[in-house]
Amino acid sequence: MSNLQLEIKQMIIETLDLEDISPGEIIDDEPLFVDGLGLDSIDALEIGLALQKRYGIKLKADSEDTREHFSSVNALATLIESQRVS
Amino acid sequence: MIVVGVERLVRFKLQSWNAFAPGLESHHAWREWLLHPSDLSSELGKTSLKQIPPMLRRRFTELGRCAAGAALPLLEGIDSIPGVFASRHGDTPLTLSLLEGIAEGEPMSPTGFSLAVHNALSGLLSIARKDVSEVTAIAATENLIPSALIEAVTQLQDQPRVLCVIYDLPLPELYKPYSDSTPFPCAVAMILSREEGDGFILQSDNGPSSDRDQSGDFMTLLRLLNGLESSVVFGSSLTRSRWRMSPE
């Protein structure tokens, strides 16, 4: 687990009140929503807000890209890294 | 059934009830406490809500945990039942935290916002129980308990039984100078039925007004449900109409 992946998992646990879950239980490449971790649409909005607060990333709620960025911890890490470079 | 006239009166059957407050979770505990009252914590403390999946449980605020703590034990074995959810002040600690966030210019939490509406709790329970029965959310400045019961009795015209949950928290300190509120978290859940249970009558009361405030209405109801009173009156010197409740 890289530092960024760990940071994202801690952000998810903190902002979504997932007190019973440890970072190790969130798998880097598994779905965050519905099937995998089991997050829902309100959680997606909350993660969007957290990305904006911490990394200055603004996403469109209805775009297909956003769906892709939110698919897993790895996808979120790729998004954050790409924003850091540019 | 509602009898029209000068006297307003409804009859209903109470199939079951359950109440929840810090440290008081059983009929026996309530009865003992009502006979020998002691100060209760103004905060709910830990609750298990084991009937709710963990991913949904995290969405229950203190008010929701209190109301669900009262309602869920009554709902075991019941797949679907319409519900009347009544709270005078609603989730004021949550609303206040959102307002403070706005004042500080912070972006608002979507979760917090979605949970601050008055029918959020009934929605959460509906999702958790996979019960798509209709729900009604009530807020009443006066006569919260009679209003909730009258709504539930009215719905018995269409339904064989109706869940009625009445719940409130102490107001945050900031609001306390402006209104009375329950001194501790309290929720009462009742299942009203057309056919089964003990008969009750709720009727308008024209007797002399009491000098207490409405914050005592929860205890008034619980004294009646525990058989410690044969008849009780809800409301205060300030309420414009008062209601009497008694066993039939």
CSV table of C-alpha atoms in Angstrom, one decimal:
chain,number,residue,atom,x,y,z
A,1,MET,CA,0.0,0.0,0.0
A,2,SER,CA,1.6,3.3,-1.0
A,3,ASN,CA,1.3,6.4,1.1
A,4,LEU,CA,-1.2,8.0,-1.2
A,5,GLN,CA,-3.5,4.9,-1.2
A,6,LEU,CA,-3.3,4.8,2.6
A,7,GLU,CA,-4.1,8.6,2.8
A,8,ILE,CA,-7.1,8.1,0.6
A,9,LYS,CA,-8.4,5.2,2.7
A,10,GLN,CA,-8.0,7.2,5.9
A,11,MET,CA,-9.9,10.1,4.2
A,12,ILE,CA,-12.7,7.7,3.2
A,13,ILE,CA,-12.9,6.2,6.7
A,14,GLU,CA,-12.9,9.6,8.4
A,15,THR,CA,-15.3,11.5,6.2
A,16,LEU,CA,-17.8,8.6,5.9
A,17,ASP,CA,-17.9,7.7,9.6
A,18,LEU,CA,-16.6,4.1,8.9
A,19,GLU,CA,-15.2,3.7,12.4
A,20,ASP,CA,-15.5,-0.1,12.3
A,21,ILE,CA,-13.3,-0.4,9.2
A,22,SER,CA,-9.5,-0.3,9.1
A,23,PRO,CA,-7.5,0.9,6.0
A,24,GLY,CA,-6.3,-2.6,5.5
A,25,GLU,CA,-9.8,-3.8,4.9
A,26,ILE,CA,-10.3,-1.5,1.9
A,27,ILE,CA,-8.8,-3.2,-1.1
A,28,ASP,CA,-6.9,-0.9,-3.6
A,29,ASP,CA,-8.5,-2.2,-6.8
A,30,GLU,CA,-11.9,-3.3,-5.5
A,31,PRO,CA,-15.1,-1.3,-6.2
A,32,LEU,CA,-15.9,1.3,-3.5
A,33,PHE,CA,-19.6,1.5,-4.3
A,34,VAL,CA,-22.4,-1.1,-4.1
A,35,ASP,CA,-20.5,-4.4,-4.5
A,36,GLY,CA,-17.2,-3.8,-2.9
A,37,LEU,CA,-17.0,-1.6,0.2
A,38,GLY,CA,-20.8,-0.9,-0.3
A,39,LEU,CA,-20.8,2.9,-0.3
A,40,ASP,CA,-23.8,4.7,-1.7
A,41,SER,CA,-24.6,7.9,-3.7
A,42,ILE,CA,-24.5,10.2,-0.6
A,43,ASP,CA,-21.0,8.8,0.1
A,44,ALA,CA,-20.0,9.7,-3.4
A,45,LEU,CA,-21.0,13.3,-2.8
A,46,GLU,CA,-19.2,13.3,0.5
A,47,ILE,CA,-16.0,12.0,-1.1
A,48,GLY,CA,-16.3,14.6,-3.8
A,49,LEU,CA,-16.4,17.3,-1.2
A,50,ALA,CA,-13.4,15.8,0.6
A,51,LEU,CA,-11.4,15.7,-2.6
A,52,GLN,CA,-12.2,19.4,-3.1
A,53,LYS,CA,-11.3,20.3,0.4
A,54,ARG,CA,-8.0,18.4,0.6
A,55,TYR,CA,-6.7,18.3,-3.0
A,56,GLY,CA,-8.5,21.2,-4.6
A,57,ILE,CA,-10.1,18.8,-7.1
A,58,LYS,CA,-13.5,19.7,-8.6
A,59,LEU,CA,-15.5,17.1,-10.3
A,60,LYS,CA,-18.8,17.1,-12.3
A,61,ALA,CA,-21.4,15.0,-10.6
A,62,ASP,CA,-22.9,13.7,-13.8
A,63,SER,CA,-19.8,13.0,-15.9
A,64,GLU,CA,-18.8,9.5,-17.0
A,65,ASP,CA,-15.2,10.4,-16.0
A,66,THR,CA,-16.3,10.9,-12.4
A,67,ARG,CA,-17.8,7.5,-12.4
A,68,GLU,CA,-14.4,6.1,-13.5
A,69,HIS,CA,-12.4,8.2,-10.9
A,70,PHE,CA,-14.6,6.9,-8.1
A,71,SER,CA,-14.4,3.2,-9.1
A,72,SER,CA,-11.6,2.2,-6.6
A,73,VAL,CA,-8.9,3.6,-4.3
A,74,ASN,CA,-6.4,3.1,-7.2
A,75,ALA,CA,-8.5,5.2,-9.5
A,76,LEU,CA,-8.8,8.0,-7.0
A,77,ALA,CA,-5.0,7.9,-6.5
A,78,THR,CA,-4.5,8.2,-10.3
A,79,LEU,CA,-6.9,11.2,-10.3
A,80,ILE,CA,-5.1,12.9,-7.4
A,81,GLU,CA,-1.6,12.3,-8.9
A,82,SER,CA,-2.7,13.6,-12.3
A,83,GLN,CA,-4.0,16.8,-10.7
A,84,ARG,CA,-0.7,17.2,-8.8
A,85,VAL,CA,1.3,17.0,-12.0
A,86,SER,CA,-0.7,19.5,-14.0
B,1,MET,CA,-63.1,6.7,14.5
B,2,ILE,CA,-63.7,10.4,14.9
B,3,VAL,CA,-67.0,11.7,16.4
B,4,VAL,CA,-67.8,15.2,15.2
B,5,GLY,CA,-69.3,17.6,17.6
B,6,VAL,CA,-68.3,19.9,20.5
B,7,GLU,CA,-66.5,17.0,22.1
B,8,ARG,CA,-63.7,15.7,19.9
B,9,LEU,CA,-62.9,12.1,20.6
B,10,VAL,CA,-61.0,9.2,19.0
B,11,ARG,CA,-60.8,5.5,20.1
B,12,PHE,CA,-58.0,3.1,19.3
B,13,LYS,CA,-56.4,-0.1,20.4
B,14,LEU,CA,-52.8,-0.2,21.5
B,15,GLN,CA,-51.2,-3.4,20.5
B,16,SER,CA,-47.7,-2.8,21.9
B,17,TRP,CA,-45.4,0.0,23.1
B,18,ASN,CA,-41.8,0.5,23.9
B,19,ALA,CA,-39.9,3.5,25.3
B,20,PHE,CA,-36.3,4.5,25.2
B,21,ALA,CA,-34.2,6.9,27.3
B,22,PRO,CA,-30.6,6.8,28.7
B,23,GLY,CA,-30.6,3.6,30.9
B,24,LEU,CA,-34.3,2.9,30.4
B,25,GLU,CA,-35.0,0.3,27.8
B,26,SER,CA,-37.6,-2.1,29.2
B,27,HIS,CA,-41.1,-1.8,30.6
B,28,HIS,CA,-39.8,-2.9,34.0
B,29,ALA,CA,-37.1,-0.3,34.0
B,30,TRP,CA,-39.5,2.5,33.1
B,31,ARG,CA,-42.0,1.5,35.7
B,32,GLU,CA,-39.3,1.4,38.4
B,33,TRP,CA,-38.0,4.8,37.3
B,34,LEU,CA,-41.4,6.4,37.2
B,35,LEU,CA,-42.1,5.2,40.7
B,36,HIS,CA,-38.6,6.3,41.9
B,37,PRO,CA,-37.4,9.0,39.5
B,38,SER,CA,-33.7,10.0,39.5
B,39,ASP,CA,-31.8,12.3,37.2
B,40,LEU,CA,-31.0,10.8,33.8
B,41,SER,CA,-28.1,11.7,31.5
B,42,SER,CA,-28.8,14.4,29.0
B,43,GLU,CA,-26.9,12.3,26.4
B,44,LEU,CA,-28.0,8.9,25.1
B,45,GLY,CA,-24.6,7.1,25.3
B,46,LYS,CA,-23.9,4.0,23.3
B,47,THR,CA,-26.7,2.0,21.7
B,48,SER,CA,-26.3,-1.2,19.7
B,49,LEU,CA,-29.0,-1.0,17.0
B,50,LYS,CA,-27.9,-4.5,16.0
B,51,GLN,CA,-31.0,-4.8,13.7
B,52,ILE,CA,-29.5,-2.2,11.4
B,53,PRO,CA,-26.6,-3.1,9.0
B,54,PRO,CA,-23.4,-1.3,10.0
B,55,MET,CA,-23.2,0.8,6.7
B,56,LEU,CA,-26.6,2.3,7.5
B,57,ARG,CA,-26.1,2.4,11.3
B,58,ARG,CA,-23.4,5.1,10.9
B,59,ARG,CA,-26.1,7.5,9.5
B,60,PHE,CA,-28.2,7.4,12.7
B,61,THR,CA,-27.6,10.5,14.9
B,62,GLU,CA,-28.4,10.6,18.6
B,63,LEU,CA,-32.0,11.4,17.8
B,64,GLY,CA,-32.3,8.6,15.3
B,65,ARG,CA,-30.7,6.1,17.6
B,66,CYS,CA,-33.1,7.0,20.4
B,67,ALA,CA,-36.2,6.7,18.2
B,68,ALA,CA,-35.0,3.5,16.5
B,69,GLY,CA,-34.1,2.1,19.9
B,70,ALA,CA,-37.7,2.5,20.9
B,71,ALA,CA,-39.2,1.3,17.6
B,72,LEU,CA,-37.1,-1.6,16.4
B,73,PRO,CA,-38.0,-4.1,19.2
B,74,LEU,CA,-41.7,-3.6,18.3
B,75,LEU,CA,-41.0,-4.3,14.7
B,76,GLU,CA,-39.5,-7.7,15.0
B,77,GLY,CA,-41.5,-10.1,12.9
B,78,ILE,CA,-43.4,-7.3,11.1
B,79,ASP,CA,-42.4,-7.0,7.4
B,80,SER,CA,-44.4,-3.9,6.6
B,81,ILE,CA,-46.2,-1.3,8.6
B,82,PRO,CA,-47.0,2.4,7.9
B,83,GLY,CA,-45.4,4.8,10.3
B,84,VAL,CA,-46.1,8.2,11.9
B,85,PHE,CA,-42.9,9.8,13.1
B,86,ALA,CA,-43.3,12.8,15.4
B,87,SER,CA,-40.7,15.1,16.9
B,88,ARG,CA,-41.3,18.6,18.2
B,89,HIS,CA,-37.8,20.0,17.7
B,90,GLY,CA,-36.3,17.5,15.3
B,91,ASP,CA,-32.6,17.0,15.0
B,92,THR,CA,-31.6,20.4,16.5
B,93,PRO,CA,-27.9,19.4,17.3
B,94,LEU,CA,-27.4,18.4,13.7
B,95,THR,CA,-29.2,21.5,12.2
B,96,LEU,CA,-27.2,23.8,14.5
B,97,SER,CA,-23.9,22.2,13.4
B,98,LEU,CA,-24.9,22.7,9.7
B,99,LEU,CA,-25.8,26.4,10.4
B,100,GLU,CA,-22.5,27.0,12.2
B,101,GLY,CA,-20.7,25.5,9.2
B,102,ILE,CA,-22.6,28.0,6.9
B,103,ALA,CA,-21.7,30.9,9.2
B,104,GLU,CA,-18.0,29.9,8.9
B,105,GLY,CA,-18.2,29.7,5.2
B,106,GLU,CA,-17.5,25.9,5.0
B,107,PRO,CA,-19.0,23.7,2.3
B,108,MET,CA,-21.9,21.7,3.7
B,109,SER,CA,-21.7,18.0,4.2
B,110,PRO,CA,-24.2,16.3,1.8
B,111,THR,CA,-24.7,13.5,4.4
B,112,GLY,CA,-25.4,16.0,7.2
B,113,PHE,CA,-27.8,18.0,4.9
B,114,SER,CA,-29.7,14.8,3.9
B,115,LEU,CA,-30.1,13.7,7.5
B,116,ALA,CA,-31.3,17.1,8.7
B,117,VAL,CA,-34.8,16.9,7.1
B,118,HIS,CA,-37.6,15.9,9.4
B,119,ASN,CA,-38.4,12.7,7.6
B,120,ALA,CA,-34.8,11.5,7.4
B,121,LEU,CA,-35.2,9.0,10.2
B,122,SER,CA,-38.3,7.4,8.7
B,123,GLY,CA,-36.4,7.1,5.4
B,124,LEU,CA,-33.4,5.4,7.1
B,125,LEU,CA,-35.6,2.9,8.8
B,126,SER,CA,-37.5,2.3,5.6
B,127,ILE,CA,-34.2,1.5,3.8
B,128,ALA,CA,-32.9,-0.6,6.7
B,129,ARG,CA,-36.1,-2.7,7.0
B,130,LYS,CA,-36.8,-2.8,3.3
B,131,ASP,CA,-40.3,-1.6,4.1
B,132,VAL,CA,-41.8,0.7,1.5
B,133,SER,CA,-45.0,1.4,3.5
B,134,GLU,CA,-46.0,5.1,3.7
B,135,VAL,CA,-44.5,7.3,6.3
B,136,THR,CA,-45.6,10.6,7.8
B,137,ALA,CA,-43.4,13.0,9.6
B,138,ILE,CA,-45.0,15.4,12.1
B,139,ALA,CA,-43.6,18.4,14.0
B,140,ALA,CA,-45.9,20.2,16.4
B,141,THR,CA,-45.2,23.1,18.7
B,142,GLU,CA,-48.2,22.2,20.8
B,143,ASN,CA,-49.7,18.9,21.6
B,144,LEU,CA,-47.1,16.8,19.8
B,145,ILE,CA,-48.2,13.5,21.4
B,146,PRO,CA,-52.0,13.9,20.8
B,147,SER,CA,-51.3,15.1,17.2
B,148,ALA,CA,-49.2,12.1,16.5
B,149,LEU,CA,-51.8,9.7,17.9
B,150,ILE,CA,-54.7,11.4,16.0
B,151,GLU,CA,-52.7,11.1,12.8
B,152,ALA,CA,-52.0,7.4,13.5
B,153,VAL,CA,-55.6,6.7,14.4
B,154,THR,CA,-56.8,8.4,11.2
B,155,GLN,CA,-54.5,6.2,9.2
B,156,LEU,CA,-56.1,3.1,10.8
B,157,GLN,CA,-59.1,3.8,8.5
B,158,ASP,CA,-56.9,2.5,5.7
B,159,GLN,CA,-54.5,0.2,7.5
B,160,PRO,CA,-55.0,-2.6,10.1
B,161,ARG,CA,-52.1,-1.2,12.2
B,162,VAL,CA,-49.9,1.8,12.3
B,163,LEU,CA,-46.6,2.5,14.0
B,164,CYS,CA,-46.4,5.8,15.9
B,165,VAL,CA,-43.0,7.0,17.1
B,166,ILE,CA,-42.6,10.1,19.2
B,167,TYR,CA,-39.1,11.4,20.0
B,168,ASP,CA,-37.1,14.4,21.1
B,169,LEU,CA,-33.7,15.5,22.4
B,170,PRO,CA,-32.8,18.3,24.8
B,171,LEU,CA,-32.3,21.5,22.8
B,172,PRO,CA,-28.7,22.6,22.4
B,173,GLU,CA,-27.8,25.3,25.0
B,174,LEU,CA,-28.0,28.1,22.3
B,175,TYR,CA,-31.8,27.4,21.9
B,176,LYS,CA,-32.7,26.7,25.5
B,177,PRO,CA,-33.7,30.3,26.4
B,178,TYR,CA,-36.4,30.3,23.7
B,179,SER,CA,-38.2,27.0,24.2
B,180,ASP,CA,-38.7,24.2,26.7
B,181,SER,CA,-37.6,20.7,25.7
B,182,THR,CA,-37.3,17.2,27.2
B,183,PRO,CA,-34.5,17.1,29.9
B,184,PHE,CA,-33.1,13.9,28.4
B,185,PRO,CA,-33.3,12.0,25.1
B,186,CYS,CA,-36.7,10.2,25.0
B,187,ALA,CA,-38.7,8.2,22.5
B,188,VAL,CA,-41.9,6.3,22.7
B,189,ALA,CA,-43.0,3.8,20.0
B,190,MET,CA,-46.5,2.4,19.8
B,191,ILE,CA,-48.3,0.1,17.5
B,192,LEU,CA,-51.9,1.1,17.1
B,193,SER,CA,-54.3,-1.5,15.8
B,194,ARG,CA,-57.9,-1.8,14.6
B,195,GLU,CA,-58.5,-5.1,16.2
B,196,GLU,CA,-55.8,-6.1,18.8
B,197,GLY,CA,-54.7,-4.6,22.1
B,198,ASP,CA,-55.9,-2.4,25.0
B,199,GLY,CA,-58.6,0.2,24.1
B,200,PHE,CA,-57.8,3.9,24.7
B,201,ILE,CA,-59.8,7.1,24.3
B,202,LEU,CA,-58.3,10.4,23.4
B,203,GLN,CA,-60.6,13.4,23.8
B,204,SER,CA,-60.5,17.2,24.0
B,205,ASP,CA,-60.4,18.4,27.5
B,206,ASN,CA,-61.9,21.6,28.8
B,207,GLY,CA,-60.7,21.3,32.4
B,208,PRO,CA,-58.5,23.8,34.2
B,209,SER,CA,-55.0,24.1,32.7
B,210,SER,CA,-52.0,22.9,34.5
B,211,ASP,CA,-49.1,25.1,35.3
B,212,ARG,CA,-46.3,22.9,34.0
B,213,ASP,CA,-44.7,23.1,30.6
B,214,GLN,CA,-45.1,20.6,27.8
B,215,SER,CA,-41.7,18.9,28.4
B,216,GLY,CA,-43.5,16.7,30.9
B,217,ASP,CA,-45.8,15.2,28.3
B,218,PHE,CA,-43.5,12.2,27.6
B,219,MET,CA,-43.6,11.3,31.3
B,220,THR,CA,-47.4,11.8,31.3
B,221,LEU,CA,-47.8,9.3,28.5
B,222,LEU,CA,-45.4,6.8,30.1
B,223,ARG,CA,-47.2,7.0,33.4
B,224,LEU,CA,-50.5,6.1,31.6
B,225,LEU,CA,-48.9,3.3,29.6
B,226,ASN,CA,-47.4,1.9,32.8
B,227,GLY,CA,-50.8,1.9,34.5
B,228,LEU,CA,-49.7,4.4,37.1
B,229,GLU,CA,-52.5,6.8,36.1
B,230,SER,CA,-56.1,6.1,35.1
B,231,SER,CA,-56.3,9.3,33.0
B,232,VAL,CA,-53.9,11.9,31.9
B,233,VAL,CA,-54.0,15.4,30.2
B,234,PHE,CA,-51.4,16.6,27.7
B,235,GLY,CA,-50.5,20.2,27.3
B,236,SER,CA,-49.7,23.2,29.4
B,237,SER,CA,-51.0,26.5,30.5
B,238,LEU,CA,-49.9,27.9,27.1
B,239,THR,CA,-51.4,25.3,24.8
B,240,ARG,CA,-54.7,26.4,23.3
B,241,SER,CA,-56.3,23.0,23.3
B,242,ARG,CA,-55.7,20.1,25.6
B,243,TRP,CA,-56.3,16.4,25.2
B,244,ARG,CA,-57.2,13.8,27.8
B,245,MET,CA,-56.1,10.1,27.3
B,246,SER,CA,-57.5,7.2,29.3
B,247,PRO,CA,-58.0,3.5,29.0
B,248,GLU,CA,-61.4,2.6,27.5
